[in-house]
């Protein structure tokens, strides 16, 4: 990719509001099938989040907002249905705080509108969900602008999981930083961890970056240390699902190991995330709820068994990287550096 490359458009439509319902690209079928799912009720949106048709912290926030709008559109009794709709969507996945942030934003709006005619309430909720989606793309562009200067020219960027267009409404957080660095003319390439067990790196990050023409090398997770030691990796950039007030970062399981290896090898470890991923109500990452997913994700690959029948399995979907391994947190409002207690609060207070 040369310096004149401009990635002006989001490379993929992750989620859209349409007259037929909420349309999402089915992320369980990528990279070999590009199929779209139309959710026609809020329960179908909840199922899509639960089953990872849509995944990634900002994307599931947008999906939840659209789910609430869809539920409102189909409700004859908003006062009793809105709390139930919000509760159903909130139960889908526990770790990414963007989900709860989006639900709260929709609920607060609904409560402020309670006394206007129901049709107007429905229209306002639909407009709000669409605004959350549009804002997310703009936020990712700003994260990209703030993060691109940190990416060393002429080096490789290592990333884990998928924090790209697919994990957001478009452009991506970690991949947004990479895309913006390419737009600046930096000569970089990417190493993508495959991200066992759900393979977001192999299936989704590799797919997105290949489509953009950004040079990408897929590695298995256990190769990261080897390459971090080699001197080839200029920095690590990952996304986040929830960031505590002290800068501890919950992200896809395996992130913690990458962060420790990065520090050991003096490679900067950057986290790219919107302000909506901050959870300043939590003093540290110790209280971030970690989702435990089904054992078949570990024991099977596309339905093919890999392990002995009946083996015990642990499958935490996320881990928490302590703040001492995080070189900086890149947000749409600027770049936070340690000590995070002050810098993150400062960004939150910034208009
Ligand atoms: O289980 P997933 O695929 O939803 O996990 C996604 C991640 O961990 C991402 O890195 C995170 O949500 C940031 S996405 C911009």
PDB file of C-alpha atoms and ligand atoms in Angstrom, residues 52 55-58 93 161-163 167-168 173 200 239-241 251-252 318, ligand 1:
ATOM      1  CA  UNK A  52     -21.895 -13.341  17.995  1.00  0.00           C
ATOM      2  CA  UNK A  55     -19.742  -8.673  18.298  1.00  0.00           C
ATOM      3  CA  UNK A  56     -17.166  -6.134  19.406  1.00  0.00           C
ATOM      4  CA  UNK A  57     -17.917  -3.633  22.178  1.00  0.00           C
ATOM      5  CA  UNK A  58     -19.062  -0.574  20.186  1.00  0.00           C
ATOM      6  CA  UNK A  93     -23.242 -10.251  27.187  1.00  0.00           C
ATOM      7  CA  UNK A 161      -8.817 -10.070  18.221  1.00  0.00           C
ATOM      8  CA  UNK A 162     -10.833  -7.790  15.947  1.00  0.00           C
ATOM      9  CA  UNK A 163     -11.226  -4.142  16.858  1.00  0.00           C
ATOM     10  CA  UNK A 167     -16.432  -4.526  15.871  1.00  0.00           C
ATOM     11  CA  UNK A 168     -17.855  -1.013  15.534  1.00  0.00           C
ATOM     12  CA  UNK A 173     -10.743   1.481  16.998  1.00  0.00           C
ATOM     13  CA  UNK A 200     -11.757 -13.140  15.431  1.00  0.00           C
ATOM     14  CA  UNK A 239      -9.275  -2.481  21.458  1.00  0.00           C
ATOM     15  CA  UNK A 240     -11.067  -2.765  24.791  1.00  0.00           C
ATOM     16  CA  UNK A 241     -14.360  -3.965  26.213  1.00  0.00           C
ATOM     17  CA  UNK A 251     -10.217  -7.080  26.261  1.00  0.00           C
ATOM     18  CA  UNK A 252     -10.322 -10.378  24.375  1.00  0.00           C
ATOM     19  CA  UNK A 318     -11.883 -11.766  28.165  1.00  0.00           C
TER      20      UNK A 318
HETATM   21  O1  LIG B   1     -16.011 -11.452  22.043  1.00  0.00           O
HETATM   22  P1  LIG B   1     -15.888 -10.293  21.116  1.00  0.00           P
HETATM   23  O2  LIG B   1     -15.529 -10.675  19.718  1.00  0.00           O
HETATM   24  O3  LIG B   1     -17.079  -9.382  21.190  1.00  0.00           O
HETATM   25  O4  LIG B   1     -14.648  -9.480  21.693  1.00  0.00           O
HETATM   26  C1  LIG B   1     -14.231  -8.325  21.029  1.00  0.00           C
HETATM   27  C2  LIG B   1     -13.040  -7.706  21.638  1.00  0.00           C
HETATM   28  O5  LIG B   1     -12.508  -8.138  22.631  1.00  0.00           O
HETATM   29  C3  LIG B   1     -12.579  -6.414  21.011  1.00  0.00           C
HETATM   30  O6  LIG B   1     -11.198  -6.285  21.082  1.00  0.00           O
HETATM   31  C4  LIG B   1     -13.234  -5.232  21.771  1.00  0.00           C
HETATM   32  O7  LIG B   1     -14.616  -5.421  21.854  1.00  0.00           O
HETATM   33  C5  LIG B   1     -12.946  -3.950  21.143  1.00  0.00           C
HETATM   34  S1  LIG B   1     -13.812  -3.728  19.632  1.00  0.00           S
HETATM   35  C6  LIG B   1     -13.545  -2.188  19.041  1.00  0.00           C
END
